[in-house]
Amino acid sequence: MVRKHAKIPAGTFLVSLAAAAFLVLAACSDGGSGSSQETDETTENTEKKDENTEKEDEKTDGNTVTSRKISLSDAPTGYGTYSAITSNPTTVTTRSELIDAVAKGGLIYVSGMIDMSDGMLPNEAGGTTNSLDGFVKEKDSSFSSYNDFYTKYTGACTYETNDKSSSTSSQAGESTYRTKLWNLNKEYQKIVCLNLNDNTAIIGKDSSSGIKGGSIQINGKKNVTIRNLVIQDAYDPFPHHEKEDGFNAELDGICVQGTTENIWIDHCTLKDTMHYKLTNVVAKTGGYEKWQTYDGLCDIKGNANSVTVSYCRFENHDKTMLIGSDDTESVSVTRQVTLHHNYFLNCGQRLPMVRITNVHVFNNLYDTDSEKYYDQQYAIGVRAKAQIIAENNYFGTEITKAFNGSSNTTKVGDDKTDMVSDTKLYESGNTNGKKANSDYYTVVSAMPYTIPYEYNLQSPAEAKTSVLADAGAGCTLTE
């Protein structure tokens, strides 16, 4: 099925829908969503593909492996447009080189995995390193080590403790260590956060290029793309306690916020590698609470607008993607986000969770496998004033709720405004698109707004094949 005719990026082979069964994904594109053109183009383009087979294939241990490719001239499909940055690249291999490069902006190639934590990232959640122990002691001499901080802070918290605010003034329900906790958290963020500038393109050189232990911040910026990167373990060792909600982390793999527009996140792999029990801190009589050192993999909030996330892999995470930080969030723009051809594997919830945003979600894959750690709660959260168009997504059989509402939508703000009528879901052609708590959103039979860009819509089965073959980092860059 075609929603208008897509603009096909250079390097993408054109085939007809009738010949889709014979399609071999020979190129990694921005995510043009697969190809569908008139039948009489098939022969010409099949011949074109055959002419390039030798160039596109690599031999590994006697087996033919199709090479995936991206180009600097690729363009996104979706709300997030992008003016290509193609000249004067800087290649970085270390944390200091990367920090220097993003301060200038422009085209940046990342070669190899860069540890943004400067040696403080532990091997397991809640663990420590010599560098982390030294950091804690240097920043606050009242703690002798990270474990000393951990023991004292958790011991000062109860189920009712509320250390959510980082304000310097006293807060109701705070612990005796709230100020110390937030001082350590802020100092740690100065080290691990990578703050991007306008007109920046960060591209990984291969499947083992990216960052670990850090957080990419796109705050109030324009024309930014992140492609072909592995973004691993955005780890926050200083989570704060929230009333009746345990200890919560601050850092995301990627955070898009502020008055930001024209952002493209493409062919990235965002994942956690530390599996741990969340209930390992006693702070409640007769029970345990989570010590959670991860927040989101990719969160979008504030006045962020015109964002496309395409052909990415999100792996082994709980609260994966938040779009809109609060039911009463004040925004001056209509947030517009496109998610297509992404793979959500072994992710527990928020795939995404949407508030006060127009989100177009098409041709994504949601699934689990034997490595699943987090309980699968739901895929797409339909929350206050969300306007969601969901088309031809593939939800695996273990995805318990494809779409899920919340009773919070009926009690937003001080006046407990009922926003159910303003919270809309249009869904069409999805596989296993089970709805839950649908009393808290309105299912509509027509799209609640017009999609302003051209896109090609695959069937869920075709999308699953495309996503499995092409999502995530590991492409070869052609300049």
PDB file of N, CA and C in Angstrom, residues 145-189:
ATOM      1  N   SER A 145      33.746   6.620  49.375  1.00  0.00           N
ATOM      2  CA  SER A 145      33.696   5.831  48.141  1.00  0.00           C
ATOM      3  C   SER A 145      32.280   5.886  47.593  1.00  0.00           C
ATOM      4  N   TYR A 146      32.084   5.308  46.420  1.00  0.00           N
ATOM      5  CA  TYR A 146      30.738   5.235  45.864  1.00  0.00           C
ATOM      6  C   TYR A 146      29.830   4.378  46.745  1.00  0.00           C
ATOM      7  N   ASN A 147      30.335   3.251  47.197  1.00  0.00           N
ATOM      8  CA  ASN A 147      29.510   2.386  48.051  1.00  0.00           C
ATOM      9  C   ASN A 147      29.124   3.087  49.350  1.00  0.00           C
ATOM     10  N   ASP A 148      29.996   3.941  49.858  1.00  0.00           N
ATOM     11  CA  ASP A 148      29.677   4.715  51.057  1.00  0.00           C
ATOM     12  C   ASP A 148      28.518   5.676  50.766  1.00  0.00           C
ATOM     13  N   PHE A 149      28.575   6.353  49.606  1.00  0.00           N
ATOM     14  CA  PHE A 149      27.458   7.217  49.199  1.00  0.00           C
ATOM     15  C   PHE A 149      26.178   6.398  49.089  1.00  0.00           C
ATOM     16  N   TYR A 150      26.242   5.292  48.387  1.00  0.00           N
ATOM     17  CA  TYR A 150      25.072   4.444  48.143  1.00  0.00           C
ATOM     18  C   TYR A 150      24.431   4.012  49.458  1.00  0.00           C
ATOM     19  N   THR A 151      25.240   3.554  50.378  1.00  0.00           N
ATOM     20  CA  THR A 151      24.724   3.065  51.656  1.00  0.00           C
ATOM     21  C   THR A 151      24.070   4.191  52.455  1.00  0.00           C
ATOM     22  N   LYS A 152      24.714   5.332  52.498  1.00  0.00           N
ATOM     23  CA  LYS A 152      24.171   6.440  53.282  1.00  0.00           C
ATOM     24  C   LYS A 152      22.915   7.030  52.638  1.00  0.00           C
ATOM     25  N   TYR A 153      22.929   7.170  51.321  1.00  0.00           N
ATOM     26  CA  TYR A 153      21.763   7.770  50.674  1.00  0.00           C
ATOM     27  C   TYR A 153      20.542   6.859  50.750  1.00  0.00           C
ATOM     28  N   THR A 154      20.705   5.601  50.389  1.00  0.00           N
ATOM     29  CA  THR A 154      19.555   4.699  50.439  1.00  0.00           C
ATOM     30  C   THR A 154      19.047   4.521  51.867  1.00  0.00           C
ATOM     31  N   GLY A 155      19.963   4.554  52.817  1.00  0.00           N
ATOM     32  CA  GLY A 155      19.543   4.431  54.211  1.00  0.00           C
ATOM     33  C   GLY A 155      18.756   5.613  54.714  1.00  0.00           C
ATOM     34  N   ALA A 156      18.911   6.760  54.054  1.00  0.00           N
ATOM     35  CA  ALA A 156      18.207   7.974  54.466  1.00  0.00           C
ATOM     36  C   ALA A 156      16.834   8.099  53.811  1.00  0.00           C
ATOM     37  N   CYS A 157      16.495   7.196  52.890  1.00  0.00           N
ATOM     38  CA  CYS A 157      15.238   7.282  52.154  1.00  0.00           C
ATOM     39  C   CYS A 157      14.203   6.298  52.685  1.00  0.00           C
ATOM     40  N   THR A 158      12.965   6.730  52.654  1.00  0.00           N
ATOM     41  CA  THR A 158      11.834   5.848  52.929  1.00  0.00           C
ATOM     42  C   THR A 158      10.937   5.829  51.699  1.00  0.00           C
ATOM     43  N   TYR A 159       9.897   5.054  51.769  1.00  0.00           N
ATOM     44  CA  TYR A 159       8.957   4.955  50.654  1.00  0.00           C
ATOM     45  C   TYR A 159       8.362   6.320  50.298  1.00  0.00           C
ATOM     46  N   GLU A 160       8.238   7.199  51.274  1.00  0.00           N
ATOM     47  CA  GLU A 160       7.612   8.505  51.072  1.00  0.00           C
ATOM     48  C   GLU A 160       8.601   9.602  50.698  1.00  0.00           C
ATOM     49  N   THR A 161       9.898   9.327  50.722  1.00  0.00           N
ATOM     50  CA  THR A 161      10.895  10.367  50.435  1.00  0.00           C
ATOM     51  C   THR A 161      10.721  10.931  49.029  1.00  0.00           C
ATOM     52  N   ASN A 162      10.798  12.258  48.923  1.00  0.00           N
ATOM     53  CA  ASN A 162      10.675  12.902  47.615  1.00  0.00           C
ATOM     54  C   ASN A 162      11.877  13.815  47.380  1.00  0.00           C
ATOM     55  N   ASP A 163      12.868  13.289  46.657  1.00  0.00           N
ATOM     56  CA  ASP A 163      14.063  14.053  46.294  1.00  0.00           C
ATOM     57  C   ASP A 163      14.060  14.424  44.823  1.00  0.00           C
ATOM     58  N   LYS A 164      12.874  14.517  44.235  1.00  0.00           N
ATOM     59  CA  LYS A 164      12.765  14.745  42.795  1.00  0.00           C
ATOM     60  C   LYS A 164      13.339  16.089  42.367  1.00  0.00           C
ATOM     61  N   SER A 165      13.190  17.104  43.204  1.00  0.00           N
ATOM     62  CA  SER A 165      13.656  18.437  42.832  1.00  0.00           C
ATOM     63  C   SER A 165      15.146  18.603  43.100  1.00  0.00           C
ATOM     64  N   SER A 166      15.828  19.235  42.146  1.00  0.00           N
ATOM     65  CA  SER A 166      17.248  19.545  42.324  1.00  0.00           C
ATOM     66  C   SER A 166      17.463  20.963  42.818  1.00  0.00           C
ATOM     67  N   SER A 167      16.391  21.633  43.231  1.00  0.00           N
ATOM     68  CA  SER A 167      16.472  23.011  43.711  1.00  0.00           C
ATOM     69  C   SER A 167      17.403  23.113  44.920  1.00  0.00           C
ATOM     70  N   THR A 168      18.021  24.256  45.059  1.00  0.00           N
ATOM     71  CA  THR A 168      18.921  24.467  46.200  1.00  0.00           C
ATOM     72  C   THR A 168      18.146  24.764  47.481  1.00  0.00           C
ATOM     73  N   SER A 169      16.871  25.109  47.349  1.00  0.00           N
ATOM     74  CA  SER A 169      16.064  25.388  48.535  1.00  0.00           C
ATOM     75  C   SER A 169      15.468  24.096  49.082  1.00  0.00           C
ATOM     76  N   SER A 170      15.102  24.110  50.343  1.00  0.00           N
ATOM     77  CA  SER A 170      14.562  22.924  50.998  1.00  0.00           C
ATOM     78  C   SER A 170      13.247  22.506  50.351  1.00  0.00           C
ATOM     79  N   GLN A 171      13.009  21.193  50.328  1.00  0.00           N
ATOM     80  CA  GLN A 171      11.815  20.639  49.708  1.00  0.00           C
ATOM     81  C   GLN A 171      11.063  19.770  50.708  1.00  0.00           C
ATOM     82  N   ALA A 172       9.753  19.794  50.612  1.00  0.00           N
ATOM     83  CA  ALA A 172       8.944  18.960  51.498  1.00  0.00           C
ATOM     84  C   ALA A 172       9.216  17.490  51.216  1.00  0.00           C
ATOM     85  N   GLY A 173       9.424  16.723  52.261  1.00  0.00           N
ATOM     86  CA  GLY A 173       9.604  15.281  52.119  1.00  0.00           C
ATOM     87  C   GLY A 173      10.979  14.855  51.670  1.00  0.00           C
ATOM     88  N   GLU A 174      11.943  15.776  51.644  1.00  0.00           N
ATOM     89  CA  GLU A 174      13.267  15.433  51.153  1.00  0.00           C
ATOM     90  C   GLU A 174      14.059  14.634  52.173  1.00  0.00           C
ATOM     91  N   SER A 175      15.078  13.915  51.679  1.00  0.00           N
ATOM     92  CA  SER A 175      15.998  13.212  52.566  1.00  0.00           C
ATOM     93  C   SER A 175      17.093  14.163  53.034  1.00  0.00           C
ATOM     94  N   THR A 176      17.832  13.745  54.006  1.00  0.00           N
ATOM     95  CA  THR A 176      18.937  14.570  54.509  1.00  0.00           C
ATOM     96  C   THR A 176      20.089  14.649  53.511  1.00  0.00           C
ATOM     97  N   TYR A 177      20.077  13.773  52.481  1.00  0.00           N
ATOM     98  CA  TYR A 177      21.161  13.744  51.500  1.00  0.00           C
ATOM     99  C   TYR A 177      20.736  14.277  50.127  1.00  0.00           C
ATOM    100  N   ARG A 178      19.566  14.895  50.033  1.00  0.00           N
ATOM    101  CA  ARG A 178      19.084  15.334  48.721  1.00  0.00           C
ATOM    102  C   ARG A 178      20.074  16.286  48.040  1.00  0.00           C
ATOM    103  N   THR A 179      20.528  17.297  48.740  1.00  0.00           N
ATOM    104  CA  THR A 179      21.441  18.271  48.136  1.00  0.00           C
ATOM    105  C   THR A 179      22.746  17.620  47.705  1.00  0.00           C
ATOM    106  N   LYS A 180      23.292  16.747  48.538  1.00  0.00           N
ATOM    107  CA  LYS A 180      24.536  16.057  48.192  1.00  0.00           C
ATOM    108  C   LYS A 180      24.331  15.157  46.968  1.00  0.00           C
ATOM    109  N   LEU A 181      23.209  14.468  46.939  1.00  0.00           N
ATOM    110  CA  LEU A 181      22.885  13.602  45.799  1.00  0.00           C
ATOM    111  C   LEU A 181      22.874  14.400  44.507  1.00  0.00           C
ATOM    112  N   TRP A 182      22.170  15.521  44.495  1.00  0.00           N
ATOM    113  CA  TRP A 182      22.050  16.300  43.259  1.00  0.00           C
ATOM    114  C   TRP A 182      23.362  16.987  42.883  1.00  0.00           C
ATOM    115  N   ASN A 183      24.160  17.360  43.843  1.00  0.00           N
ATOM    116  CA  ASN A 183      25.480  17.919  43.521  1.00  0.00           C
ATOM    117  C   ASN A 183      26.338  16.890  42.795  1.00  0.00           C
ATOM    118  N   LEU A 184      26.335  15.661  43.282  1.00  0.00           N
ATOM    119  CA  LEU A 184      27.091  14.598  42.612  1.00  0.00           C
ATOM    120  C   LEU A 184      26.526  14.329  41.225  1.00  0.00           C
ATOM    121  N   ASN A 185      25.200  14.311  41.118  1.00  0.00           N
ATOM    122  CA  ASN A 185      24.566  14.040  39.835  1.00  0.00           C
ATOM    123  C   ASN A 185      24.943  15.101  38.804  1.00  0.00           C
ATOM    124  N   LYS A 186      24.883  16.363  39.191  1.00  0.00           N
ATOM    125  CA  LYS A 186      25.196  17.449  38.253  1.00  0.00           C
ATOM    126  C   LYS A 186      26.660  17.427  37.831  1.00  0.00           C
ATOM    127  N   GLU A 187      27.553  17.135  38.774  1.00  0.00           N
ATOM    128  CA  GLU A 187      28.974  17.059  38.442  1.00  0.00           C
ATOM    129  C   GLU A 187      29.254  15.896  37.500  1.00  0.00           C
ATOM    130  N   TYR A 188      28.548  14.793  37.713  1.00  0.00           N
ATOM    131  CA  TYR A 188      28.720  13.624  36.849  1.00  0.00           C
ATOM    132  C   TYR A 188      28.227  13.934  35.435  1.00  0.00           C
ATOM    133  N   GLN A 189      27.098  14.639  35.334  1.00  0.00           N
ATOM    134  CA  GLN A 189      26.571  14.977  34.016  1.00  0.00           C
ATOM    135  C   GLN A 189      27.531  15.859  33.231  1.00  0.00           C
TER     136      GLN A 189
END
